[in-house]
Amino acid sequence: MKSVSENGAFGGEQGVYSHASDVCGCDMTFAVYLPPQAKAAKVPVLWYLSGLTCTHENAMTKAGAQAWASEEGIALVFPDTSPRGKGIADDPAYDLGQGAGFYVNATESPWVPHFRMWDYIVHELPALVFGAFPLDRERQGITGHSMGGHGALTIAMTHPETYGSVSAISPIANPTASDWGRKQFAAYLGPDQAKWRAHDATVLMEERGYPGPVLIDQGAKDQFLNLLRPEALIAAAAARRQPVQFRLIDGYYHSYFYVSSVMEDHVRFHAARLAEA
Amino acid sequence: MKSVSENGAFGGEQGVYSHASDVCGCDMTFAVYLPPQAKAAKVPVLWYLSGLTCTHENAMTKAGAQAWASEEGIALVFPDTSPRGKGIADDPAYDLGQGAGFYVNATESPWVPHFRMWDYIVHELPALVFGAFPLDRERQGITGHSMGGHGALTIAMTHPETYGSVSAISPIANPTASDWGRKQFAAYLGPDQAKWRAHDATVLMEERGYPGPVLIDQGAKDQFLNLLRPEALIAAAAARRQPVQFRLIDGYYHSYFYVSSVMEDHVRFHAARLAEA
């Protein structure tokens, strides 16, 4: 692991690091915010998964999360959204290939050698950051925006023993029924749609739910509402009487202006949940 | 004036606009954040001037100011830092020409036809925004970062009747004695150094001061401390017993991670001062 940059921020430190990923077969970059409390003891950690076209950088620079993380004494980890670089498969479309890993392990050519973001987020990067930083492995939450909200929800519902809290902002909520999902799952996972279901938050909500309250925020003016399909996820949550807070907020679009507007609530939600853990 | 984009943010609205500037002789872009309180009444306004290489966008997306402006009911205006475009003079260096207007009215060739950022910030843009938005002309504060801190301090000390509050983050504090200043003033204002003095915050502090408290923040690890020269400004303030709060804060560099870390204090400082106006 190599330090790319370190900057003081809200009494703590915002670092950017790169490392050679075995899982993705390339160098990967990620960011960690350590709040001031991390100087004295291990702190809880909130994983933030980003959306299409994003790197580790967007949320780190635009979401304002460090202000609240510093107050709450919670660390933030911002991974990249896909493997990257020359010699790694890509597609001219913004929503497939580099910058669009969709948090799955690809099984299909040409994606299979590098596009293994599920294993990267769930296994490899945690092993690295828990070894390198004063983070409490027993207190992990996960959230994300858009494609990252999809990743947060599917990962948390699959591994609730690991993630003690989950939330999502404008998530891709039902990808097996959306052009943000069907195209990518066909490419990464192949034509057998039964294999797609493990990566659809609405399907997972129908089949298993999550052992704790789930916070989901969505801007009512979001340009991509028809692709995100929050109504399917909420219907599934309501049907199983899943504890959930769903907010469809007027006046907000899909951008980081919206993400930053609700970020305080998400950081405080995770901090409160993880404090009970 | 033309709307470029409008986005909900913290209950208010973050807009980006462009207009044909007579003063600069080109199209100029700026951003305005209106807090939710602006729906009911005119609100105070805080001008935020950006630093070298910046546009209207950096502080708008990275500084986190909207969160606090929404709480305090204060609008934010983010102007660009220079005229821009084809046919407008420029220099290959990052610190001269486009992106580096230094908040002066150029008198020298080739800059004189367009580089009039002093008049743009003090006269033309206020006339436009007070006509277009529910902003209270009697309650204006001004702040900025780096070159923008220089602009905020020099403009406020020259026009204290207009700006009821002033602060600066990592300002270029003594440009007539710095390579961030001497080069640019020679280019824009010519070789007569007597003309440079009206644009040096330390000189203005020695000669006139400001009729109210001034808040100045500076990161102690700032890579550019030798160019910024805060010690000269503070010495001048102390010598005249100017009410001032100067904070040299350990652990912080020159970046927006630092700006965002102190932004809450600056927004609240201006809001409190303008509430007394």
XYZ file of C-alpha atoms in Angstrom:
554
model
C 0.000 0.000 0.000
C 1.312 3.405 -1.009
C 0.223 6.849 0.166
C -0.924 9.103 -2.679
C -1.852 12.100 -0.511
C -2.746 12.958 3.059
C -4.568 16.128 4.104
C -5.804 17.421 7.418
C -9.613 17.666 7.454
C -11.975 18.480 10.340
C -9.351 17.584 12.930
C -8.684 14.200 11.310
C -6.932 13.075 8.183
C -8.127 12.425 4.637
C -5.762 10.010 2.918
C -5.659 8.549 -0.571
C -3.829 5.272 -1.116
C -3.071 2.838 -3.904
C -2.258 -0.854 -3.752
C -1.769 -3.837 -6.038
C -5.072 -5.706 -5.943
C -4.842 -9.470 -6.388
C -8.600 -9.747 -6.777
C -8.833 -7.156 -9.576
C -5.410 -7.873 -11.042
C -4.420 -4.212 -11.206
C -3.499 -1.244 -9.041
C -6.519 0.146 -7.193
C -6.923 3.523 -5.500
C -9.081 4.206 -2.435
C -9.521 6.913 0.190
C -9.821 6.707 3.978
C -10.989 9.475 6.280
C -9.851 9.010 9.876
C -11.685 11.213 12.394
C -9.739 12.780 15.283
C -11.015 10.049 17.630
C -8.925 7.498 15.695
C -5.795 8.895 17.350
C -6.947 7.388 20.661
C -8.804 4.187 19.788
C -10.242 2.071 17.026
C -13.265 3.742 15.442
C -16.315 2.404 13.579
C -16.137 2.544 9.803
C -18.672 3.527 7.154
C -18.080 2.165 3.662
C -19.242 4.547 0.933
C -19.747 2.989 -2.510
C -19.926 5.399 -5.427
C -21.990 5.450 -8.587
C -21.473 5.168 -12.331
C -18.441 7.058 -13.732
C -17.165 7.838 -10.212
C -13.788 7.047 -8.675
C -12.790 7.148 -4.989
C -12.697 10.921 -5.404
C -16.242 12.210 -5.972
C -17.701 11.540 -2.567
C -14.422 12.359 -0.857
C -14.391 15.870 -2.316
C -18.095 16.670 -2.840
C -20.278 14.862 -0.299
C -19.206 16.744 2.822
C -19.240 13.545 4.868
C -16.026 14.324 6.739
C -17.697 17.111 8.742
C -20.219 14.711 10.271
C -17.799 11.778 10.492
C -15.480 13.981 12.551
C -18.303 14.861 14.944
C -19.443 11.264 15.268
C -15.968 9.706 15.459
C -16.537 7.385 12.526
C -14.082 6.574 9.728
C -15.029 6.638 6.040
C -13.684 4.398 3.280
C -14.215 5.439 -0.358
C -13.281 2.619 -2.789
C -13.100 2.967 -6.549
C -16.003 1.666 -8.662
C -14.101 -0.734 -10.933
C -10.680 -1.946 -12.002
C -8.969 0.520 -14.333
C -6.055 0.847 -16.711
C -4.600 -0.195 -20.019
C -5.049 -3.850 -20.857
C -8.257 -4.021 -18.823
C -11.526 -4.552 -20.671
C -13.717 -1.488 -21.208
C -16.710 -0.322 -23.207
C -17.377 3.029 -24.878
C -20.624 3.411 -22.900
C -20.392 5.227 -19.558
C -22.429 2.508 -17.869
C -20.365 -0.596 -18.660
C -16.753 -1.496 -17.959
C -14.337 0.902 -16.277
C -16.204 3.128 -13.807
C -19.190 0.771 -13.857
C -18.257 -2.400 -11.998
C -21.748 -2.838 -10.495
C -20.262 -4.606 -7.441
C -20.380 -8.105 -8.935
C -17.803 -10.799 -9.739
C -17.876 -11.145 -13.510
C -18.037 -14.668 -14.917
C -18.081 -13.739 -18.603
C -15.468 -12.771 -21.160
C -13.893 -10.207 -21.523
C -14.676 -9.063 -17.960
C -13.804 -12.134 -15.908
C -10.094 -11.534 -15.259
C -10.472 -8.108 -13.570
C -14.089 -7.199 -12.806
C -14.450 -8.733 -9.349
C -15.709 -5.768 -7.347
C -17.854 -7.889 -5.006
C -14.849 -9.782 -3.690
C -12.774 -6.615 -3.691
C -15.236 -4.695 -1.488
C -16.277 -7.593 0.742
C -12.928 -9.337 1.242
C -9.721 -7.833 -0.141
C -10.047 -4.148 0.722
C -11.336 -4.807 4.274
C -8.347 -7.089 4.960
C -6.063 -4.285 3.825
C -7.641 -1.375 5.684
C -8.239 -3.235 8.952
C -4.546 -4.139 8.918
C -3.384 -0.605 8.182
C -5.730 1.745 10.076
C -7.268 1.898 13.579
C -10.691 0.663 12.453
C -13.035 -1.548 14.464
C -13.904 -4.617 12.408
C -16.901 -5.287 14.678
C -18.557 -1.955 13.821
C -18.982 -1.589 10.042
C -21.743 0.174 8.153
C -22.212 0.514 4.414
C -23.898 3.091 2.203
C -23.616 4.459 -1.308
C -25.141 6.513 -4.080
C -26.888 5.225 -7.213
C -24.908 2.171 -8.421
C -23.154 2.399 -5.037
C -26.501 2.285 -3.245
C -27.197 -0.910 -5.164
C -23.852 -2.264 -3.988
C -24.435 -1.252 -0.367
C -27.894 -2.815 -0.189
C -26.984 -6.094 -1.887
C -23.758 -6.525 0.083
C -25.385 -5.734 3.429
C -28.362 -8.021 2.837
C -25.983 -10.840 1.827
C -23.599 -10.296 4.754
C -25.649 -8.828 7.616
C -23.247 -10.426 10.120
C -20.513 -8.107 8.800
C -22.427 -4.868 8.195
C -24.282 -3.678 11.273
C -25.972 -0.823 9.454
C -27.007 -0.071 5.889
C -28.414 2.912 4.019
C -28.574 4.083 0.425
C -28.973 7.359 -1.455
C -30.823 7.217 -4.785
C -29.947 3.511 -5.189
C -30.402 1.419 -8.305
C -33.044 -0.507 -6.445
C -34.277 -3.137 -8.886
C -31.601 -3.671 -11.559
C -33.008 -6.919 -12.976
C -35.954 -4.834 -14.216
C -33.982 -1.781 -15.381
C -31.683 -0.759 -18.211
C -29.315 0.105 -15.364
C -28.807 -3.554 -14.559
C -30.038 -5.852 -17.316
C -27.370 -4.710 -19.751
C -24.583 -4.974 -17.187
C -25.691 -8.267 -15.633
C -25.962 -9.801 -19.101
C -22.408 -8.664 -19.841
C -20.798 -9.532 -16.499
C -22.883 -12.544 -15.385
C -24.175 -13.991 -18.663
C -27.671 -14.661 -19.999
C -28.970 -16.890 -17.174
C -31.161 -14.402 -15.325
C -31.375 -16.652 -12.272
C -27.777 -15.608 -11.537
C -28.743 -11.937 -11.568
C -31.123 -12.236 -8.642
C -28.407 -12.302 -5.966
C -27.516 -8.769 -7.096
C -30.947 -7.157 -7.013
C -31.847 -5.314 -3.793
C -35.571 -5.723 -4.401
C -35.227 -9.495 -4.866
C -33.079 -9.753 -1.750
C -35.595 -7.682 0.176
C -38.357 -10.055 -0.929
C -36.329 -13.140 -0.051
C -34.469 -12.215 3.116
C -34.629 -8.557 4.195
C -32.156 -7.110 6.681
C -31.974 -7.537 10.472
C -32.282 -3.857 11.356
C -33.680 -0.580 10.071
C -32.727 0.476 6.534
C -32.524 4.160 5.535
C -33.203 4.969 1.874
C -33.228 8.511 0.480
C -34.368 9.525 -2.977
C -34.767 12.914 -4.650
C -38.243 13.389 -6.086
C -36.920 15.313 -9.093
C -34.264 12.690 -9.869
C -33.754 12.532 -13.637
C -33.244 8.764 -13.406
C -36.216 7.685 -11.288
C -37.459 5.297 -13.984
C -34.101 3.529 -13.993
C -33.696 3.477 -10.214
C -37.140 1.969 -9.429
C -37.271 2.768 -5.688
C -40.980 1.921 -5.685
C -40.173 -1.759 -6.255
C -37.806 -1.887 -3.299
C -40.194 -0.072 -0.996
C -43.058 -2.320 -1.978
C -40.924 -5.349 -1.131
C -39.884 -3.839 2.191
C -43.456 -2.977 3.107
C -44.669 -6.434 2.140
C -42.295 -8.125 4.565
C -42.716 -5.404 7.215
C -39.014 -4.639 7.051
C -38.076 -1.731 9.366
C -37.265 0.975 6.856
C -37.141 4.738 6.551
C -37.777 5.781 2.959
C -37.720 9.467 2.132
C -38.710 10.771 -1.292
C -37.670 14.396 -0.965
C -39.077 17.168 -3.136
C -36.738 19.545 -4.953
C -33.774 17.196 -5.263
C -32.115 15.650 -8.334
C -29.499 12.869 -8.701
C -26.364 14.994 -8.171
C -23.937 15.406 -5.296
C -25.816 18.566 -4.327
C -28.484 16.133 -3.204
C -26.077 13.570 -1.755
C -24.436 16.246 0.375
C -27.843 17.524 1.489
C -28.720 14.215 3.160
C -25.207 13.077 4.115
C -25.437 14.317 7.694
C -28.497 12.135 8.279
C -26.753 9.084 6.853
C -23.566 9.498 8.873
C -25.559 10.039 12.066
C -27.820 7.068 11.269
C -24.841 4.727 10.899
C -23.044 6.157 13.930
C -26.115 5.582 16.095
C -26.647 2.048 14.805
C -22.988 1.100 15.220
C -22.864 2.585 18.714
C -25.489 0.000 19.700
C -23.462 -2.861 18.190
C -28.535 36.212 -17.647
C -28.959 32.562 -18.526
C -29.458 29.571 -16.235
C -26.807 26.882 -16.717
C -28.086 24.527 -14.011
C -30.215 24.541 -10.898
C -30.078 21.863 -8.210
C -31.842 21.433 -4.897
C -29.366 21.575 -2.002
C -30.015 21.629 1.753
C -33.580 22.796 1.279
C -32.525 25.678 -0.971
C -31.247 25.928 -4.506
C -27.758 25.923 -6.019
C -27.823 27.675 -9.375
C -25.159 28.332 -11.984
C -25.660 31.225 -14.388
C -23.859 32.933 -17.238
C -24.158 36.458 -18.551
C -22.507 38.812 -20.994
C -20.198 40.983 -18.887
C -19.671 44.534 -20.150
C -16.853 45.088 -17.672
C -14.885 41.994 -18.709
C -15.988 42.040 -22.322
C -16.875 38.356 -22.394
C -19.376 35.840 -21.064
C -18.876 35.175 -17.366
C -20.185 32.296 -15.257
C -21.079 32.483 -11.568
C -23.005 30.453 -8.989
C -25.591 31.498 -6.402
C -26.792 29.423 -3.479
C -30.173 30.521 -2.134
C -31.027 29.097 1.299
C -34.613 28.000 2.032
C -35.230 31.268 3.894
C -34.948 33.145 0.565
C -38.387 31.833 -0.397
C -39.933 34.129 2.218
C -37.747 37.231 2.365
C -34.517 38.821 1.214
C -31.514 37.171 2.815
C -27.980 38.357 3.598
C -25.310 37.387 1.102
C -21.766 36.119 1.512
C -19.433 36.623 -1.441
C -16.881 33.857 -1.824
C -13.840 34.672 -3.964
C -11.782 31.731 -5.170
C -8.077 31.218 -5.642
C -5.618 30.635 -8.468
C -6.765 28.207 -11.207
C -10.302 28.081 -9.751
C -13.600 28.855 -11.432
C -17.022 29.450 -9.813
C -17.135 25.691 -9.328
C -14.493 24.653 -6.810
C -15.971 26.179 -3.692
C -19.504 25.421 -4.863
C -18.766 21.691 -5.058
C -16.005 21.162 -2.491
C -16.261 23.671 0.355
C -19.469 22.402 1.963
C -20.656 25.955 2.611
C -24.243 25.278 1.584
C -24.901 23.165 4.691
C -24.125 26.073 7.020
C -25.619 28.729 4.743
C -28.889 26.813 4.803
C -28.874 26.731 8.606
C -28.019 30.403 8.880
C -30.305 31.631 6.108
C -27.535 33.315 4.162
C -27.011 33.263 0.382
C -23.653 32.500 -1.244
C -22.279 33.961 -4.477
C -19.327 32.233 -6.163
C -17.878 34.362 -9.000
C -15.257 33.195 -11.469
C -11.637 34.307 -10.935
C -10.982 35.973 -14.312
C -12.341 36.586 -17.787
C -11.981 33.517 -20.001
C -12.199 32.415 -23.598
C -10.621 32.580 -26.997
C -9.347 35.986 -27.992
C -8.711 36.897 -24.350
C -5.112 37.328 -23.221
C -3.556 34.472 -21.288
C -0.206 33.198 -20.090
C 1.142 29.652 -19.944
C 1.819 30.031 -16.200
C -1.005 28.945 -13.851
C -0.638 32.151 -11.845
C -1.115 34.791 -14.548
C -3.953 35.478 -16.986
C -7.042 33.258 -17.177
C -7.812 31.789 -13.761
C -5.581 34.370 -12.071
C -7.282 37.774 -12.265
C -6.032 38.837 -8.811
C -9.112 41.067 -8.337
C -7.582 44.166 -9.958
C -8.438 46.361 -12.957
C -5.573 45.886 -15.391
C -4.081 49.022 -16.908
C -1.408 47.338 -19.025
C -1.359 45.592 -22.368
C -2.364 42.882 -23.237
C -4.611 42.606 -20.129
C -6.403 45.930 -20.117
C -9.409 45.141 -22.335
C -10.731 42.226 -20.238
C -8.977 41.848 -16.885
C -11.168 44.110 -14.744
C -12.104 41.774 -11.908
C -12.203 44.548 -9.283
C -14.989 46.371 -11.075
C -16.665 43.096 -11.940
C -16.843 41.944 -8.300
C -17.537 45.334 -6.720
C -19.959 46.815 -9.265
C -21.209 44.750 -12.200
C -21.983 41.389 -10.617
C -23.705 42.922 -7.551
C -25.974 44.983 -9.811
C -26.911 41.787 -11.630
C -27.525 39.515 -8.639
C -29.382 42.079 -6.533
C -31.712 42.586 -9.461
C -32.276 38.882 -10.061
C -32.357 37.244 -6.607
C -33.942 37.973 -3.210
C -30.714 39.259 -1.647
C -30.427 42.069 0.891
C -28.032 44.690 -0.418
C -27.647 46.116 3.093
C -26.247 42.869 4.484
C -23.205 41.733 2.486
C -20.139 39.892 3.707
C -17.090 38.804 1.749
C -14.583 35.990 2.136
C -12.297 33.887 -0.015
C -9.421 31.448 -0.230
C -5.827 32.195 -1.193
C -5.943 34.726 -4.085
C -9.637 35.047 -3.167
C -8.736 35.862 0.432
C -6.547 38.637 -0.964
C -9.513 39.886 -2.986
C -11.899 39.725 -0.038
C -9.600 41.619 2.312
C -8.625 44.350 -0.146
C -12.179 44.888 -1.379
C -13.657 44.979 2.137
C -11.037 47.374 3.478
C -11.588 49.657 0.472
C -15.408 49.519 0.677
C -16.298 48.903 4.338
C -19.584 50.769 3.799
C -20.644 47.944 1.432
C -19.227 44.862 3.156
C -20.393 44.548 6.745
C -18.206 41.546 7.448
C -14.946 40.134 6.106
C -12.908 37.001 6.599
C -10.246 35.098 4.687
C -8.901 31.558 4.480
C -5.182 31.161 3.707
C -5.131 34.589 1.998
C -2.321 36.006 -0.096
C -1.758 38.541 2.637
C 1.123 40.685 1.419
C 1.385 40.365 -2.369
C 3.677 43.359 -2.917
C 6.359 41.361 -1.065
C 5.618 37.947 -2.618
C 6.093 36.133 -5.910
C 2.317 35.673 -5.664
C 1.725 39.352 -6.313
C 4.816 41.119 -7.647
C 4.748 39.225 -10.936
C 1.014 39.754 -11.426
C 0.897 43.384 -10.314
C 3.808 44.181 -12.658
C 1.890 42.577 -15.515
C -1.579 43.958 -14.766
C -0.727 47.331 -13.163
C 2.692 48.175 -14.586
C 6.083 48.868 -13.004
C 5.062 51.772 -10.710
C 4.898 49.958 -7.389
C 2.992 52.829 -5.765
C -0.029 51.619 -7.741
C 0.273 48.138 -6.262
C -0.284 49.283 -2.681
C -4.067 49.642 -3.013
C -4.150 45.877 -3.641
C -2.100 44.672 -0.696
C -4.049 43.654 2.417
C -1.082 44.288 4.692
C -0.604 47.820 3.343
C -4.329 48.529 3.677
C -4.274 47.159 7.210
C -1.391 49.507 8.062
C -3.091 52.494 6.463
C -6.788 52.105 7.295
C -7.807 48.784 8.862
C -11.441 47.662 8.920
C -14.336 48.859 11.104
C -15.130 45.499 12.682
C -13.561 42.179 13.593
C -11.682 40.307 10.859
C -11.427 36.491 10.869
C -8.342 34.996 9.214
C -7.630 31.261 9.110
C -4.413 29.656 7.960
C -3.223 26.026 7.916
C 0.094 25.601 9.686
C 1.271 22.968 7.188
C 0.323 25.084 4.180
C 2.787 24.392 1.358
C 2.649 28.059 0.334
C 3.154 29.834 3.649
C 6.211 31.699 2.351
C 4.157 33.105 -0.521
C 1.080 33.920 1.574
C 2.939 35.890 4.299
C 0.168 35.915 6.942
C 2.728 37.110 9.511
C 2.963 40.485 7.767
C -0.801 40.999 7.871
C -1.089 39.957 11.495
C 1.762 42.219 12.510
C 0.006 45.133 10.820
C -3.299 44.261 12.477
C -1.684 43.966 15.895
C 0.173 47.242 15.444
C -3.048 49.177 14.866
C -5.000 47.141 17.453
C -7.402 45.988 14.751
C -10.020 43.578 16.151
C -8.942 40.335 14.534
C -9.168 36.605 15.052
C -6.175 34.883 13.462
C -5.960 31.117 13.684
C -2.887 29.216 12.507
C -4.180 25.660 12.738
C -1.894 22.641 12.981
C -2.330 19.721 10.597
C -3.865 21.646 7.694
C -2.539 22.330 4.192
C -3.715 24.709 1.426
C -6.395 22.457 -0.096
C -10.179 22.444 0.027
C -9.968 19.751 2.704
C -8.779 22.619 4.865
C -11.213 25.189 3.476
C -14.146 22.876 4.175
C -12.833 22.192 7.680
C -13.162 25.860 8.683
C -16.084 26.820 6.437
C -18.724 26.409 9.165
C -16.903 28.943 11.334
C -16.710 31.438 8.478
C -20.370 31.161 7.495
C -21.457 31.508 11.119
C -19.076 34.446 11.650
C -20.560 36.350 8.713
C -24.129 35.439 9.614
C -23.643 36.747 13.140
C -22.007 39.960 11.975
C -24.638 40.627 9.319
C -27.461 39.915 11.768
C -26.190 42.894 13.782
C -26.140 45.140 10.698
